[in-house]
PDB file of C-alpha atoms in Angstrom:
ATOM      1  CA  UNK A   1      57.804  -3.793 -17.179  1.00  0.00           C
ATOM      2  CA  UNK A   2      55.415  -6.591 -16.378  1.00  0.00           C
ATOM      3  CA  UNK A   3      51.965  -6.769 -17.894  1.00  0.00           C
ATOM      4  CA  UNK A   4      49.628  -5.685 -15.086  1.00  0.00           C
ATOM      5  CA  UNK A   5      46.490  -6.383 -17.141  1.00  0.00           C
ATOM      6  CA  UNK A   6      47.576  -9.970 -17.745  1.00  0.00           C
ATOM      7  CA  UNK A   7      48.532 -10.402 -14.075  1.00  0.00           C
ATOM      8  CA  UNK A   8      45.214  -8.910 -12.970  1.00  0.00           C
ATOM      9  CA  UNK A   9      43.320 -11.270 -15.272  1.00  0.00           C
ATOM     10  CA  UNK A  10      45.028 -14.206 -13.581  1.00  0.00           C
ATOM     11  CA  UNK A  11      43.571 -13.284 -10.170  1.00  0.00           C
ATOM     12  CA  UNK A  12      40.190 -12.000 -11.369  1.00  0.00           C
ATOM     13  CA  UNK A  13      38.311 -15.154 -10.390  1.00  0.00           C
ATOM     14  CA  UNK A  14      39.698 -15.321  -6.852  1.00  0.00           C
ATOM     15  CA  UNK A  15      38.968 -11.615  -6.316  1.00  0.00           C
ATOM     16  CA  UNK A  16      35.386 -12.053  -7.541  1.00  0.00           C
ATOM     17  CA  UNK A  17      34.928 -14.966  -5.133  1.00  0.00           C
ATOM     18  CA  UNK A  18      36.381 -12.921  -2.251  1.00  0.00           C
ATOM     19  CA  UNK A  19      34.030 -10.028  -3.039  1.00  0.00           C
ATOM     20  CA  UNK A  20      31.018 -12.353  -3.153  1.00  0.00           C
ATOM     21  CA  UNK A  21      31.978 -14.056   0.125  1.00  0.00           C
ATOM     22  CA  UNK A  22      32.294 -10.685   1.855  1.00  0.00           C
ATOM     23  CA  UNK A  23      28.985  -9.587   0.312  1.00  0.00           C
ATOM     24  CA  UNK A  24      27.222 -12.648   1.773  1.00  0.00           C
ATOM     25  CA  UNK A  25      28.303 -11.798   5.327  1.00  0.00           C
ATOM     26  CA  UNK A  26      28.110  -8.022   5.712  1.00  0.00           C
ATOM     27  CA  UNK A  27      29.105  -6.488   9.044  1.00  0.00           C
ATOM     28  CA  UNK A  28      28.328  -3.009  10.337  1.00  0.00           C
ATOM     29  CA  UNK A  29      30.462  -0.651  12.402  1.00  0.00           C
ATOM     30  CA  UNK A  30      33.914  -1.124  13.877  1.00  0.00           C
ATOM     31  CA  UNK A  31      33.714  -4.807  14.819  1.00  0.00           C
ATOM     32  CA  UNK A  32      33.958  -6.842  11.611  1.00  0.00           C
ATOM     33  CA  UNK A  33      35.630 -10.124  12.615  1.00  0.00           C
ATOM     34  CA  UNK A  34      34.386 -12.177   9.635  1.00  0.00           C
ATOM     35  CA  UNK A  35      35.497  -9.560   7.133  1.00  0.00           C
ATOM     36  CA  UNK A  36      38.826  -9.135   8.909  1.00  0.00           C
ATOM     37  CA  UNK A  37      39.364 -12.902   8.818  1.00  0.00           C
ATOM     38  CA  UNK A  38      38.723 -13.015   5.067  1.00  0.00           C
ATOM     39  CA  UNK A  39      41.199 -10.173   4.500  1.00  0.00           C
ATOM     40  CA  UNK A  40      43.872 -11.836   6.632  1.00  0.00           C
ATOM     41  CA  UNK A  41      43.411 -15.107   4.736  1.00  0.00           C
ATOM     42  CA  UNK A  42      43.730 -13.303   1.398  1.00  0.00           C
ATOM     43  CA  UNK A  43      46.933 -11.534   2.512  1.00  0.00           C
ATOM     44  CA  UNK A  44      48.470 -14.676   4.006  1.00  0.00           C
ATOM     45  CA  UNK A  45      51.685 -15.737   2.319  1.00  0.00           C
ATOM     46  CA  UNK A  46      52.301 -12.433   0.514  1.00  0.00           C
ATOM     47  CA  UNK A  47      55.185 -11.439   2.789  1.00  0.00           C
ATOM     48  CA  UNK A  48      53.560  -8.226   3.963  1.00  0.00           C
ATOM     49  CA  UNK A  49      53.953  -6.744   7.444  1.00  0.00           C
ATOM     50  CA  UNK A  50      50.401  -7.229   8.717  1.00  0.00           C
ATOM     51  CA  UNK A  51      48.872  -5.762  11.867  1.00  0.00           C
ATOM     52  CA  UNK A  52      45.327  -5.690  13.152  1.00  0.00           C
ATOM     53  CA  UNK A  53      43.530  -3.046  15.144  1.00  0.00           C
ATOM     54  CA  UNK A  54      43.194  -3.153  18.902  1.00  0.00           C
ATOM     55  CA  UNK A  55      39.940  -1.201  19.293  1.00  0.00           C
ATOM     56  CA  UNK A  56      38.473  -2.213  15.929  1.00  0.00           C
ATOM     57  CA  UNK A  57      38.708  -4.933  13.281  1.00  0.00           C
ATOM     58  CA  UNK A  58      41.058  -3.036  11.015  1.00  0.00           C
ATOM     59  CA  UNK A  59      43.912  -4.501   9.006  1.00  0.00           C
ATOM     60  CA  UNK A  60      47.077  -2.696   7.978  1.00  0.00           C
ATOM     61  CA  UNK A  61      49.604  -4.330   5.675  1.00  0.00           C
ATOM     62  CA  UNK A  62      52.907  -2.820   4.592  1.00  0.00           C
ATOM     63  CA  UNK A  63      54.877  -3.716   1.481  1.00  0.00           C
ATOM     64  CA  UNK A  64      58.490  -2.613   1.622  1.00  0.00           C
ATOM     65  CA  UNK A  65      59.752  -1.559  -1.785  1.00  0.00           C
ATOM     66  CA  UNK A  66      63.314  -2.146  -2.883  1.00  0.00           C
ATOM     67  CA  UNK A  67      64.088   1.539  -2.336  1.00  0.00           C
ATOM     68  CA  UNK A  68      62.282   3.110   0.618  1.00  0.00           C
ATOM     69  CA  UNK A  69      62.265   6.789  -0.352  1.00  0.00           C
ATOM     70  CA  UNK A  70      58.506   7.400  -0.286  1.00  0.00           C
ATOM     71  CA  UNK A  71      55.310   5.880   1.059  1.00  0.00           C
ATOM     72  CA  UNK A  72      51.890   5.585  -0.563  1.00  0.00           C
ATOM     73  CA  UNK A  73      48.776   4.603   1.392  1.00  0.00           C
ATOM     74  CA  UNK A  74      45.952   2.763  -0.386  1.00  0.00           C
ATOM     75  CA  UNK A  75      42.655   2.478   1.508  1.00  0.00           C
ATOM     76  CA  UNK A  76      39.529   0.324   1.329  1.00  0.00           C
ATOM     77  CA  UNK A  77      36.407   0.550   3.449  1.00  0.00           C
ATOM     78  CA  UNK A  78      35.165  -2.733   4.918  1.00  0.00           C
ATOM     79  CA  UNK A  79      31.795  -2.077   6.559  1.00  0.00           C
ATOM     80  CA  UNK A  80      28.245  -2.551   5.338  1.00  0.00           C
ATOM     81  CA  UNK A  81      25.058  -0.549   5.796  1.00  0.00           C
ATOM     82  CA  UNK A  82      21.925  -1.318   7.859  1.00  0.00           C
ATOM     83  CA  UNK A  83      19.885  -2.045   4.732  1.00  0.00           C
ATOM     84  CA  UNK A  84      17.939  -5.148   3.721  1.00  0.00           C
ATOM     85  CA  UNK A  85      19.080  -6.585   0.408  1.00  0.00           C
ATOM     86  CA  UNK A  86      16.191  -7.251  -1.965  1.00  0.00           C
ATOM     87  CA  UNK A  87      18.187  -8.441  -4.970  1.00  0.00           C
ATOM     88  CA  UNK A  88      17.925 -12.102  -5.823  1.00  0.00           C
ATOM     89  CA  UNK A  89      21.541 -12.939  -6.589  1.00  0.00           C
ATOM     90  CA  UNK A  90      23.557 -16.064  -5.723  1.00  0.00           C
ATOM     91  CA  UNK A  91      25.721 -14.127  -3.242  1.00  0.00           C
ATOM     92  CA  UNK A  92      22.875 -12.186  -1.599  1.00  0.00           C
ATOM     93  CA  UNK A  93      23.409 -11.000   1.960  1.00  0.00           C
ATOM     94  CA  UNK A  94      22.719 -13.763   4.468  1.00  0.00           C
ATOM     95  CA  UNK A  95      22.438 -11.232   7.306  1.00  0.00           C
ATOM     96  CA  UNK A  96      18.990  -9.698   7.752  1.00  0.00           C
ATOM     97  CA  UNK A  97      19.118  -5.926   7.850  1.00  0.00           C
ATOM     98  CA  UNK A  98      22.701  -5.604   6.580  1.00  0.00           C
ATOM     99  CA  UNK A  99      24.182  -5.405   3.113  1.00  0.00           C
ATOM    100  CA  UNK A 100      27.086  -4.015   1.143  1.00  0.00           C
ATOM    101  CA  UNK A 101      25.029  -1.310  -0.582  1.00  0.00           C
ATOM    102  CA  UNK A 102      28.011   1.048  -1.009  1.00  0.00           C
ATOM    103  CA  UNK A 103      30.429  -1.380  -2.629  1.00  0.00           C
ATOM    104  CA  UNK A 104      32.816  -1.794   0.277  1.00  0.00           C
ATOM    105  CA  UNK A 105      32.968  -5.520  -0.506  1.00  0.00           C
ATOM    106  CA  UNK A 106      34.368  -4.522  -3.882  1.00  0.00           C
ATOM    107  CA  UNK A 107      36.737  -1.994  -2.272  1.00  0.00           C
ATOM    108  CA  UNK A 108      38.273  -4.805  -0.207  1.00  0.00           C
ATOM    109  CA  UNK A 109      38.629  -7.140  -3.191  1.00  0.00           C
ATOM    110  CA  UNK A 110      40.260  -4.397  -5.274  1.00  0.00           C
ATOM    111  CA  UNK A 111      42.754  -3.568  -2.529  1.00  0.00           C
ATOM    112  CA  UNK A 112      43.628  -7.251  -2.129  1.00  0.00           C
ATOM    113  CA  UNK A 113      44.167  -7.331  -5.891  1.00  0.00           C
ATOM    114  CA  UNK A 114      46.412  -4.277  -5.716  1.00  0.00           C
ATOM    115  CA  UNK A 115      48.411  -5.888  -2.916  1.00  0.00           C
ATOM    116  CA  UNK A 116      48.903  -9.083  -4.901  1.00  0.00           C
ATOM    117  CA  UNK A 117      49.983  -7.216  -8.029  1.00  0.00           C
ATOM    118  CA  UNK A 118      52.338  -4.898  -6.191  1.00  0.00           C
ATOM    119  CA  UNK A 119      53.928  -7.757  -4.237  1.00  0.00           C
ATOM    120  CA  UNK A 120      54.571  -9.507  -7.552  1.00  0.00           C
ATOM    121  CA  UNK A 121      56.258  -6.326  -8.821  1.00  0.00           C
ATOM    122  CA  UNK A 122      57.979  -5.360  -5.573  1.00  0.00           C
ATOM    123  CA  UNK A 123      61.412  -4.929  -7.133  1.00  0.00           C
ATOM    124  CA  UNK A 124      60.071  -2.057  -9.247  1.00  0.00           C
ATOM    125  CA  UNK A 125      58.700  -0.074  -6.307  1.00  0.00           C
ATOM    126  CA  UNK A 126      60.463   3.092  -5.290  1.00  0.00           C
ATOM    127  CA  UNK A 127      59.175   3.205  -1.734  1.00  0.00           C
ATOM    128  CA  UNK A 128      56.683   1.491   0.534  1.00  0.00           C
ATOM    129  CA  UNK A 129      52.967   0.837   0.156  1.00  0.00           C
ATOM    130  CA  UNK A 130      50.581   0.777   3.118  1.00  0.00           C
ATOM    131  CA  UNK A 131      47.323  -1.098   2.558  1.00  0.00           C
ATOM    132  CA  UNK A 132      44.651   0.247   4.932  1.00  0.00           C
ATOM    133  CA  UNK A 133      41.512  -1.850   5.414  1.00  0.00           C
ATOM    134  CA  UNK A 134      39.166   0.416   7.363  1.00  0.00           C
ATOM    135  CA  UNK A 135      36.011  -0.586   9.213  1.00  0.00           C
ATOM    136  CA  UNK A 136      33.532   1.974  10.462  1.00  0.00           C
ATOM    137  CA  UNK A 137      33.504   4.310   7.470  1.00  0.00           C
ATOM    138  CA  UNK A 138      29.713   4.621   7.605  1.00  0.00           C
ATOM    139  CA  UNK A 139      29.422   6.917  10.623  1.00  0.00           C
ATOM    140  CA  UNK A 140      31.782   5.262  13.112  1.00  0.00           C
ATOM    141  CA  UNK A 141      34.998   7.277  12.511  1.00  0.00           C
ATOM    142  CA  UNK A 142      36.989   4.186  11.583  1.00  0.00           C
ATOM    143  CA  UNK A 143      39.729   6.305   9.996  1.00  0.00           C
ATOM    144  CA  UNK A 144      40.087   8.352  13.179  1.00  0.00           C
ATOM    145  CA  UNK A 145      40.475   5.175  15.217  1.00  0.00           C
ATOM    146  CA  UNK A 146      43.069   3.794  12.798  1.00  0.00           C
ATOM    147  CA  UNK A 147      45.028   7.056  12.875  1.00  0.00           C
ATOM    148  CA  UNK A 148      45.062   6.922  16.680  1.00  0.00           C
ATOM    149  CA  UNK A 149      46.368   3.356  16.434  1.00  0.00           C
ATOM    150  CA  UNK A 150      49.192   4.415  14.095  1.00  0.00           C
ATOM    151  CA  UNK A 151      48.178   3.635  10.516  1.00  0.00           C
ATOM    152  CA  UNK A 152      49.909   6.793   9.281  1.00  0.00           C
ATOM    153  CA  UNK A 153      53.184   5.743  10.877  1.00  0.00           C
ATOM    154  CA  UNK A 154      52.928   2.101   9.744  1.00  0.00           C
ATOM    155  CA  UNK A 155      55.662   2.466   7.167  1.00  0.00           C
ATOM    156  CA  UNK A 156      58.113   4.226   9.333  1.00  0.00           C
TER     157      UNK A 156
END
C-alpha cells in the first residue's frame, strides 16, 4: 500500500495555492466560470472523464477503478457568500461583497487533492469514483440541478 500521507505532502503546496487563488476570486450562485476554469486546469492531465454542466458551472470527473463493482461519489461545494471580507490576508477576496466565508475554496482544493491521490493509486480501487464539484450550494439548489443533468449516473 502506498503512503498516502507522503503523497499528500508532495501536493500540499499546489493545493494551498489553488485554495488561495479560488479564495481571491469568489463567485456566488450557479454561474462560477472562474472557479470552474481553475478546477478544470487542476484536473487536466489526470486521465479522468470530465464533464461540465449545461445550466450551471459544475464539474463532474469520473475515475474508473481497475474493478468496477461499486461507485463512490465525493462532493465539494464551489460557491461563495455575499459577504465582505474584512481580514487582511495576502489572498483576501478581490471581489467586493463576496467571499469564501464557508470554506468552499478549501472544499475544492481538498477534492482536487483526493482526485490526484486516487488517480495515483487507481490500480488499488475496487470500483469507480465520481468527483462532484457543485456550485449553488448556498441557496441555489446546485445539487438538484446537477442531479437533473445526470451526476448520479455519471459512472454508469
